[in-house]
C-alpha positions as CSV (number, residue, x, y, z in Angstrom):
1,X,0.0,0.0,0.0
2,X,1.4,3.3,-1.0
3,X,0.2,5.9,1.5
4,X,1.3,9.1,-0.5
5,X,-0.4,8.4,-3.3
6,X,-3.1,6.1,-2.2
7,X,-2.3,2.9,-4.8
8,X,-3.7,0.2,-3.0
9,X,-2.8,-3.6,-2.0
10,X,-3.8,-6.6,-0.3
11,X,-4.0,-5.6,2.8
12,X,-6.0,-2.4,3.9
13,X,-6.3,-1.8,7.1
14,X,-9.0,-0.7,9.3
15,X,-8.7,1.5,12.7
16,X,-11.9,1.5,14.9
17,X,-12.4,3.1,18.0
18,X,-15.3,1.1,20.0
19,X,-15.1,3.6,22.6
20,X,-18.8,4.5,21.8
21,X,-21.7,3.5,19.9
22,X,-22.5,6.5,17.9
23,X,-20.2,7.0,14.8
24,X,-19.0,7.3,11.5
25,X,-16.6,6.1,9.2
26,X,-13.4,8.3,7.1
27,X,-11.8,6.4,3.9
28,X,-8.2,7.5,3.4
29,X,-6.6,8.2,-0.4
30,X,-4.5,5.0,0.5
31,X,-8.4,2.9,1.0
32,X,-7.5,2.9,5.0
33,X,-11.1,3.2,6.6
34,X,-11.2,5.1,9.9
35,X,-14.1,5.0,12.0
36,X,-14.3,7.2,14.9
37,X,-17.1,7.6,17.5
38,X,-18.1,10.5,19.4
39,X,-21.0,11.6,22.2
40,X,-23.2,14.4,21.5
41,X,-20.8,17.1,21.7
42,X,-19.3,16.4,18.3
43,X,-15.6,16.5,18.2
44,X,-13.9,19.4,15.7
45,X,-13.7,19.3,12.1
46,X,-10.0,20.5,12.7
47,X,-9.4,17.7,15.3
48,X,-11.0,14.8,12.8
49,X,-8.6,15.8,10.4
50,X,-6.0,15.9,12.6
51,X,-6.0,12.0,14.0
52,X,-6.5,11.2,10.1
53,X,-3.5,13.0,9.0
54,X,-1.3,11.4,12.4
55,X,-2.9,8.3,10.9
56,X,-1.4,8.2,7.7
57,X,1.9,9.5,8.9
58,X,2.1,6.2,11.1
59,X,0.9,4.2,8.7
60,X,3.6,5.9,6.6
61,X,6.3,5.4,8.7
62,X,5.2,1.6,9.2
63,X,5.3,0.7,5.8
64,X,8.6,2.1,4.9
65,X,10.3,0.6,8.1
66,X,9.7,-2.8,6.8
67,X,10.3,-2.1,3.2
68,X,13.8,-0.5,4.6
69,X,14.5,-4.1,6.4
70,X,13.6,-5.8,3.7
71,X,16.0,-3.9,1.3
72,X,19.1,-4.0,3.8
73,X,18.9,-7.5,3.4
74,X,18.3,-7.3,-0.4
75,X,21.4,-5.4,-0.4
76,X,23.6,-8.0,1.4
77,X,22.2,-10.6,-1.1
78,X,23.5,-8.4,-3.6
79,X,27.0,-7.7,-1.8
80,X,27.6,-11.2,-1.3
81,X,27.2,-12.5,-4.7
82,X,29.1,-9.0,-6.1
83,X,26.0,-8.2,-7.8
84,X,25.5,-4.3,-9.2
85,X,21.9,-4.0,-8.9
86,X,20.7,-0.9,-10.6
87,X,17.2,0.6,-9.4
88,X,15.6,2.6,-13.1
89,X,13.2,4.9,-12.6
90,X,11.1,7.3,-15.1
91,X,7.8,8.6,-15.9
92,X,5.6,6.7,-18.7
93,X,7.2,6.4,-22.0
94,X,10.7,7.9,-20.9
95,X,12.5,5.0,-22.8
96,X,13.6,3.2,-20.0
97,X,13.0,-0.2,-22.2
98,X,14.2,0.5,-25.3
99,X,17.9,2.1,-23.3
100,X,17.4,-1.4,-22.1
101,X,17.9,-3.2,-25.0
102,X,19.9,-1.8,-26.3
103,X,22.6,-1.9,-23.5
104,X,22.3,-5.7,-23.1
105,X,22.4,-6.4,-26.4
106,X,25.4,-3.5,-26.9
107,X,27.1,-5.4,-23.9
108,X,26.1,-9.1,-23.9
109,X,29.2,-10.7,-24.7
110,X,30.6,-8.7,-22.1
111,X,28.3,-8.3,-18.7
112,X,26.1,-10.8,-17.7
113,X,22.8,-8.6,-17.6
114,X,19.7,-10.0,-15.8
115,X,16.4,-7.9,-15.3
116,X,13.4,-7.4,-12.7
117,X,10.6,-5.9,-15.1
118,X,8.4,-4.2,-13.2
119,X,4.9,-2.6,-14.9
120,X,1.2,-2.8,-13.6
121,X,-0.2,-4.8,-16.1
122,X,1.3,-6.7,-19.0
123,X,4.2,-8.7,-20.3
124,X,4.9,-6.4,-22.9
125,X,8.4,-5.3,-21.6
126,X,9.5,-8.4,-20.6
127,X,9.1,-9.8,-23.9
128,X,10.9,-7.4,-25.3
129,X,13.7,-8.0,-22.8
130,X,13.8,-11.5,-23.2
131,X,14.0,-11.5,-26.8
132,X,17.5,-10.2,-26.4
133,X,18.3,-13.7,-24.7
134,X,18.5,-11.6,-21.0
135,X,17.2,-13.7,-18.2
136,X,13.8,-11.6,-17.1
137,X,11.5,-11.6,-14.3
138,X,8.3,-9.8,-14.7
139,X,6.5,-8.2,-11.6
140,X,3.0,-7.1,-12.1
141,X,1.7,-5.1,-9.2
142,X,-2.1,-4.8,-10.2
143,X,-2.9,-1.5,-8.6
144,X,0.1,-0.7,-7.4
145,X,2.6,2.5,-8.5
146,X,6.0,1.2,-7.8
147,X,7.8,-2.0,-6.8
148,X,8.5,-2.7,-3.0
149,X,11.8,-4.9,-1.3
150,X,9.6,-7.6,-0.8
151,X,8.7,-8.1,-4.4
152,X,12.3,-7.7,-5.0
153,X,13.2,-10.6,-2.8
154,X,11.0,-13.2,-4.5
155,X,11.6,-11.6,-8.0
156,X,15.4,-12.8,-7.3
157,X,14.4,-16.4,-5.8
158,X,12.9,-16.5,-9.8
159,X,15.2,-15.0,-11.7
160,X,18.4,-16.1,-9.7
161,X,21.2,-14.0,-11.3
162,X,24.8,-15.7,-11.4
163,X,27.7,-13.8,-9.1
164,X,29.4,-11.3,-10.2
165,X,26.8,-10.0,-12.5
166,X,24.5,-7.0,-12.9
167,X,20.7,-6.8,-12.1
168,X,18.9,-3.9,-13.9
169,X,15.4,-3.2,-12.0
170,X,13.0,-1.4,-14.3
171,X,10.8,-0.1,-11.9
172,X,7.2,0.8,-12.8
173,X,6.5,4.5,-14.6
174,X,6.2,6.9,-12.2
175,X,8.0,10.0,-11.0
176,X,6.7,10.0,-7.6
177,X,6.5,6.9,-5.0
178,X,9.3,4.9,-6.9
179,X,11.6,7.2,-5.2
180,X,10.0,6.5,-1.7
181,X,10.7,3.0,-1.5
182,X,14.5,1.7,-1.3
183,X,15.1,-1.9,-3.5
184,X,18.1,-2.7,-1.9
185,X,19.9,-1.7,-5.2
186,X,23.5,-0.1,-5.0
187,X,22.3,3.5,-7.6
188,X,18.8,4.8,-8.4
189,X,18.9,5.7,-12.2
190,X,16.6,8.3,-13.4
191,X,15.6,8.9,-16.7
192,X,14.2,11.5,-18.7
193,X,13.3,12.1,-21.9
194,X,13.9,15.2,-23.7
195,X,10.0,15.0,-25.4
196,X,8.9,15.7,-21.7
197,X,10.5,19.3,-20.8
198,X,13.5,20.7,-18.9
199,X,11.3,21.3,-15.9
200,X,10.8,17.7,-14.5
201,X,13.1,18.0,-11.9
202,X,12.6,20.8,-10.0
203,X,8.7,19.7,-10.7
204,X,9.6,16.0,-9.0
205,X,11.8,17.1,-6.7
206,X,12.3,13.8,-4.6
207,X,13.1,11.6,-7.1
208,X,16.3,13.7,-8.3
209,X,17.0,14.7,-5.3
210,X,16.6,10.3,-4.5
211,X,18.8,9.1,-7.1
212,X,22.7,9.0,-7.9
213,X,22.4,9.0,-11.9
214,X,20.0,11.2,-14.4
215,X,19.9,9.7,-18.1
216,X,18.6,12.0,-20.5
217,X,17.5,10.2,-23.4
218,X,16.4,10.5,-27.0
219,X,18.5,13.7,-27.5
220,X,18.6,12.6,-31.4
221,X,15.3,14.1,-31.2
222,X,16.6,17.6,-29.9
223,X,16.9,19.3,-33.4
224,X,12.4,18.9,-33.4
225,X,12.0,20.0,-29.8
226,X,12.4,23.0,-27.4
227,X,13.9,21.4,-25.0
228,X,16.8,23.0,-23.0
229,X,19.1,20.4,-22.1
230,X,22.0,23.3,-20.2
231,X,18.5,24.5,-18.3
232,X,17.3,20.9,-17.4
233,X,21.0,20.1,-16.0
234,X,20.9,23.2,-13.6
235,X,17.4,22.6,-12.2
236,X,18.6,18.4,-11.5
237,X,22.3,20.1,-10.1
238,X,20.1,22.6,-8.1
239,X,17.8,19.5,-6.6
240,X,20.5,17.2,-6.2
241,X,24.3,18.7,-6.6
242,X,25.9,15.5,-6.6
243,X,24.0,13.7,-9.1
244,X,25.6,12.5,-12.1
245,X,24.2,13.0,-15.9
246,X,24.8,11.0,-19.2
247,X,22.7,12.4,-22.0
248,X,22.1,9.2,-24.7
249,X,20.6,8.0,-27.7
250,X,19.6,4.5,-27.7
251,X,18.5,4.7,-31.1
252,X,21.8,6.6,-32.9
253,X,24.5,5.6,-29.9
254,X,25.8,8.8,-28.7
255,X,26.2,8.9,-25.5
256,X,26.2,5.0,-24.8
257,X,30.1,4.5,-24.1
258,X,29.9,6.8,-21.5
259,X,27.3,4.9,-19.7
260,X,28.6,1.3,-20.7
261,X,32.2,3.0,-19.0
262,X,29.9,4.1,-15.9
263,X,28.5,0.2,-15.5
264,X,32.1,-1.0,-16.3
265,X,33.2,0.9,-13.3
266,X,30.9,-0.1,-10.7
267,X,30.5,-3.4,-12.0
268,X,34.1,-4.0,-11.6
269,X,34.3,-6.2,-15.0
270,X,36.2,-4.8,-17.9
271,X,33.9,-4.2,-20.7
């Protein structure tokens, strides 16, 4: 259950206060139903909304402790096989996939690439990813806006990478809760295409200011666009100063060898 932007799972949960007989019932964005009873003198407006708002803090704060256990033992899994696990994030359409591609197929004879597919609904990506001969796992999470530790851990009891390779987690599209929720991966990647403006990241804030790596991609396509790539670098510097940027074309190739030299470094294998 994502409390921030109210995706739902399994497992609502419901807070009632018998205290008394007479009351009524609040529904949370994340489907949490509250229901709160009260005498005669009717409690506040301001002090209803109050307890529902400490609710969902909790509630917050409950969900990402477990997800943050769950990832710190995702990332000794990871550490003890020497496994670069790579968390990619983007909005819809970013070109996560296709960047994909064409780095396994680029690098295939050289890395030993295995990939978590996350997306809502479909196989769609993951049968693009597998027809490159990758090993793929595909998570659908229904409802859901973003992948959690948890499906992590069982994604990797599937796909069960070999040591010393490197696990590429496409996470589902979304500029918003992905960032929330730590994998257990060793980078966050963002990505963002230059068809969706300079602005994004001082617009998403938290998920540049989240992740170690910006990719801006399909700059082939910057001749037919006014898109201000100097002006999109400042806004990511000004969320997150230490972030690094590779601006790439998956379809021409410019760009890649800096990024293949990027995975070759923290990979520790020579590409």
């Amino acid at each position: 259950m994502c409390v921030t932007c109210g995706c739902s799972d399994d497992n609502n949960t419901t807070i009632t206060n018998m205290e008394n007989q007479h009351s009524h019932t609040h529904t949370l964005p994340d489907g949490t139903v509250i229901t709160h009873s009260h005498d005669h003198h009717h409690e506040s407006p301001a002090n209803v909304h109050a307890k529902i708002h400490n609710t969902t803090i909790s509630l917050e704060q409950e969900i990402l402790g477990k997800n943050n256990l769950l990832a710190a033992q995702n990332r000794g899994w990871f550490k003890g096989r020497n496994i670069l696990a790579l968390n990619l994030m983007s909005s819809p359409g970013a070109g996560k996939t296709t960047l994909l591609t064409r780095t396994i197929n680029d690098l295939k004879e050289k890395l030993n690439i295995s990939v978590i597919e996350g997306d809502q609904e479909t196989t769609n990506d993951a049968e693009r990813i597998k027809s490159t001969g990758c090993k793929v796992v595909q998570i659908n999470t229904g409802t859901g806006c973003h992948l959690d530790a948890s499906m992590i851990e069982k994604g990797l009891q599937e796909l069960n990478p070999p040591l010393n390779s490197v696990v590429m987690i496409e996470n589902v599209g979304n500029l918003v809760c992905p960032a929330l929720f730590d994998l257990g991966e060793q980078a966050k990647v963002v990505i963002l295409s230059v068809t969706e403006g300079e602005d994004k990241p001082i617009k998403y804030p938290h998920i540049f200011r989240a992740s170690d790596i910006m990719i801006i991609t399909k700059i082939d396509l910057l001749p037919y666009l006014q898109f201000d790539v100097e002006k999109c670098i400042e806004y990511a510097k000004q969320v997150n100063p230490k972030i690094q940027i590779f601006q790439v074309s998956a379809t021409t190739g410019v760009g890649l060898d800096e990024w293949y030299g990027f995975l070759s470094c923290q990979s520790a294998i020579t590409v």
